[in-house]
Amino acid sequence: MIVKGEHAFSGRPELVWALLLDPEVIAKAMPGTRELALTAPNRYEGRMVVTIGPVTAAEFALVIMLEELAPPRRFVMRVDGNGRFGFTRGTARVELAANDGGTMMRYEADLQVGGKIAAVGQRLLDVVSRTLLRAGLAALGKELEHRLGDGDRP
Amino acid sequence: MTESPSWLGRRVPRNEDARLLTGRALFVDDVNPPGTLHVAFFRSDHAHALIRGIELGTARRRPGVVAAYTAADLGEFWQPGQLLVAPVPVEGAVFHAVTQGPLARGKVCCAGEALAMVVAESRYLAEDALADIQVDLEPLPAVGDLEAALAPGAPVIHQGLGGNLAARARQRKGDYEAARAAAHRVIARRFRYDRGVSGAIENRGIVAAWDPRAEELTVWDTTQAPIPIRNGLARVLGLRESQVRVIAPFIGGGFGPKIMMHYPEELLVPWAARRLGATVKWIEDRQESFFATTQERLQIHDAELAVAADGKILGVRDRFLHDTGAYDPYGLTIPINTQCTLLGLYDVPCYDSEFTVVFTNRPIVTPVRGAGRQHGVFVMERLLDFAARELGLDPVEIRRRNLLTPDRFPHDHGILFQDSAPLIYDSGNYAPLLERAAERVEYQRFKRETQPAARAGGRRLGIGIVSYVEGTGIGPYEGARVTIEPSGTVRVATGVGTQGQGHFTTFAQIVAEVLGVEVGRVEVVTGDTREFGWGSGTFASRGIVVAGTACHEAACRVRAKAVALAAEILGVAAEEVELASAGARVRGAPQRRIGLGELARRANPLRGAVRPGTEPGLEATAYFGPDRGSTAAGVHAMVVEVDPETALVAIRRYVVVHDCGRVINPAIVDGQIQGGVAHGIGNAFYEALAWDENGQLLNASFMDYLLPTALDVPTVEIVHLETPSPLNPLGVKGVGEAGAIPTAAAFAQAVEDALAGTGLEILEAPLSPNRLFELLQALPGAAR
Amino acid sequence: MPGVSLADTHPVVVTVNGVPRERAVEPRLLLSDFLRHELGLTGTHVGCEHGVCGACTVLLDGEAVRACLLFAVQTDGHEVTTVEGLAEGEDLHPLQAAFREAHGLQCGFCTPGVLMTLVPFLAEHPAPTEADIREALSGHLCRCTGYAGMVEAVKLAARAAGHP
């Protein structure tokens, strides 16, 4: 499943970069994330709970690795999620470009989903992943506003 | 012989129905002794992966969990499964046998392979414990596309083979190249016929009880083959066959995958029962069944037909790929069926067919109703339809010109069938099948009036007529024991199982006819190895032919004993004794009579002696082992209406003219055909398994895998013609799969006919509304 | 219930086929499992556990429901009728007799659920057309019969009850 798009943030790329790599921020922003911590350089581990159609409260153990870091422009994120209801694996490429005082983030992810979630939730995967992403990006945007408001100025 | 009309050919209501209708019939999941432990399997989500580690500690510590096992815990018990069917000895054939172990070891080769087994106090707790299991799998690229699997660089599923080729075999007769050179036209196409599940409403299940004091294992299993299961379990568990009893009680639909033997669960549950000294139970759930139960198969054919100017077949050449899934326990059965059934009712002078069997990271493929025959029929019938179009012939006419005539029987096709014997059609009379079908569906009137009138009114109606053969009734053998009890009840025991096809009634009819009793007084026992321990099972449409004949033979022997004893008691010659109305009597003097129950008592004296050379009681056992199968045949005709905008297809009429030899119970035969057609309609139109490129099945539930409902299946109009088989005394042939075999071919012809003029060619099955819509959109000149 | 402490259970009092039954069950116990394994009424069968095949159909206060989609605790204080409640002793219910006469079943696994849907259906539609019957059956999956025998059985039952 390919997921791609773009999202505009109101802070500079350096600020957005810091936000994206802060596990506490991500944990708060992504719906269903129960915990997320940096366990080694560029390696995050945690848990996430998702509902996809008939599969409710599917819990995943997540491992996220960051690679090809070129701050504050781009990075590659590899995700490995495993749980009783299936697995998800994928790679996302994220690019940040300065845009009129703010930042334009472009992302493209190739996600593989398997197990029960794929077997009974197939129709909904598209919708659910978009919904989660939208909610997550909106939450990130809010957090950024919050930080800007608190005086994290360029 | 009997006063009342014969039991044979009568629509007798079934003996077993009262139990089934009142919910008193025992199915495997109904077996629930107190203290039963329950099993859940931890299955791989990945279709292809290396197993780096499995951790069961947490699962084992969960309250209510009794034990948990991986392959390592099985020790010497772990072995690759037995090859169930030796490959048919086609000259020059290549066959690599790779079978599945009971729990995955080293690597996983398809999604759903079991990695661990949990035993707990309830199924709910066992499933809870699955969440405790940590498994470390290193995913490998998965392959499902047949051509990709054979391409260089494809992920290799079984390392030792160096590639994914499982088998290759070629059968030939005559000189196809010469036929091709002499042909007026050569019609060549690529066909694709895809997978489906058997969809029995009862999932699989097994209950195993080890009695440590009697040292006996009792197993209830949803199997079509209790005797081979008993034999296999005795062997792998190191027990005597007499220590193992396997019972196949009422089974909620077989259709083939329940004849697949020694499934991992069938070995592991009894093993666990023995090890734990307990009763252990596993019932499959529906989602598991999409992975853990075998299913039917994908084939891709590159086929061509060489025809003369008058439409006569000069030869056929076929090269096809067959998907066996991750393992190949069933030998070459299915592709050989395809190869043989392609020849159909026709005179095919030259034939060159080669198939390649391919391993893929998909669930294992073993026979499902039709077992590869439908693929052969689809290819041949489609090629004939395209030839007819090119030659300007009517589809019925081109078939008529190629039918084997009655003087050509028995007809040896010069190639081998799935039972490793030469493919010889025993008897058949094909032209009447075609003519009756055309007549019944009013073919001429449809083409001349009905269709054009509908078209003028904006409706697209189409008609399809196709033919098929079904090889049935193969060996090796079955047996039966018939006993007249002192109560007057007749007891019949045979080794085959019953999954809804009415053996409790049809076998009773056969025996009742011989012994002159009411069908309701004949009690039939099937599927219990303690009752009858010799036989193979219910598969390949052979129940009535092989087991039914054995019942007949055993009943005849009992009849002879009864007559001899009655003659002695009544003081007449044996020739003057007849059996009727549950007794033996003197012909012409019916008042001189002795009841069968009384006769049975007298045959078992408490005093006196049984004479040498005779046996006590009125009982006999007989076996029947045909050296080859008998060929049933039929023609299906279907009228459809297609909505060209939405691509929805409605079936307006469905006619089957079928010849399965002598019909014992018309209601039951009609039921088999009606049910088979429903299955065929599903496979032709509604049922499609959807896989992604990583071997993930995307529709593993009845929400998204669509079985046809009462709104989708019309009542089939059935006509029976009977060409008795010369191979058994009753003249019967099998019928279990007939309905399902030609449906896709009929469907394709009818839909193309409805959309004639658009250039549509249907070269695949199943064809869902989506797919038909896509095909229509892709045509030049399609309205967008 | 095996493996569960009494503290985690709820009491359920439900009348099944006219007989009040009382048990302490886990809240997550499905009605289908309750009927089959707690009460030993194995006539109701389970085909899919996701409410599509209809094999588990029973009557809840006279209405057809899927027992695999309900929890036993939801039936507390209600009335359930299963296939075991249709026949009177040795006498088959007229619908059961019609199924036998018309060869409306083969393996019999989906049959109890079908019967439980048809009982209220026939009560409400005593003279159904073939289209009505097929519509009523459309919520049931059968792999054996192709439905024709079931349709005939319903017609037969309707006629036997005096409705041509």
PDB file of C-alpha atoms in Angstrom, chain B residues 2 36 72 74-75 87 123 167 202 287 316 335 414 419 566 578 630 640 756 758:
ATOM      1  CA  THR B   2     -40.370 -58.384  -4.352  1.00  0.00           C
ATOM      2  CA  THR B  36     -11.468 -32.057  27.591  1.00  0.00           C
ATOM      3  CA  ALA B  72      11.611 -28.804  18.694  1.00  0.00           C
ATOM      4  CA  LEU B  74       8.111 -32.984  19.137  1.00  0.00           C
ATOM      5  CA  GLY B  75      11.464 -34.733  19.042  1.00  0.00           C
ATOM      6  CA  PRO B  87       2.753 -39.932  -8.851  1.00  0.00           C
ATOM      7  CA  ARG B 123     -10.480 -22.631  23.650  1.00  0.00           C
ATOM      8  CA  ALA B 167       6.827 -31.790 -11.298  1.00  0.00           C
ATOM      9  CA  GLU B 202     -18.522 -27.219   8.996  1.00  0.00           C
ATOM     10  CA  GLN B 287     -10.545 -17.666   9.202  1.00  0.00           C
ATOM     11  CA  VAL B 316      -5.049 -30.528 -29.302  1.00  0.00           C
ATOM     12  CA  PRO B 335      -3.164 -32.024 -13.290  1.00  0.00           C
ATOM     13  CA  GLY B 414      -4.010 -43.923 -24.992  1.00  0.00           C
ATOM     14  CA  ASP B 419      -5.654 -44.112 -10.850  1.00  0.00           C
ATOM     15  CA  ALA B 566     -35.168 -71.347   4.691  1.00  0.00           C
ATOM     16  CA  GLU B 578     -38.060 -66.050  -2.488  1.00  0.00           C
ATOM     17  CA  SER B 630     -16.524 -45.750 -15.034  1.00  0.00           C
ATOM     18  CA  VAL B 640     -28.139 -15.631 -18.805  1.00  0.00           C
ATOM     19  CA  ALA B 756     -22.062 -10.976 -29.129  1.00  0.00           C
ATOM     20  CA  THR B 758     -18.598  -6.665 -28.751  1.00  0.00           C
TER      21      THR B 758
END
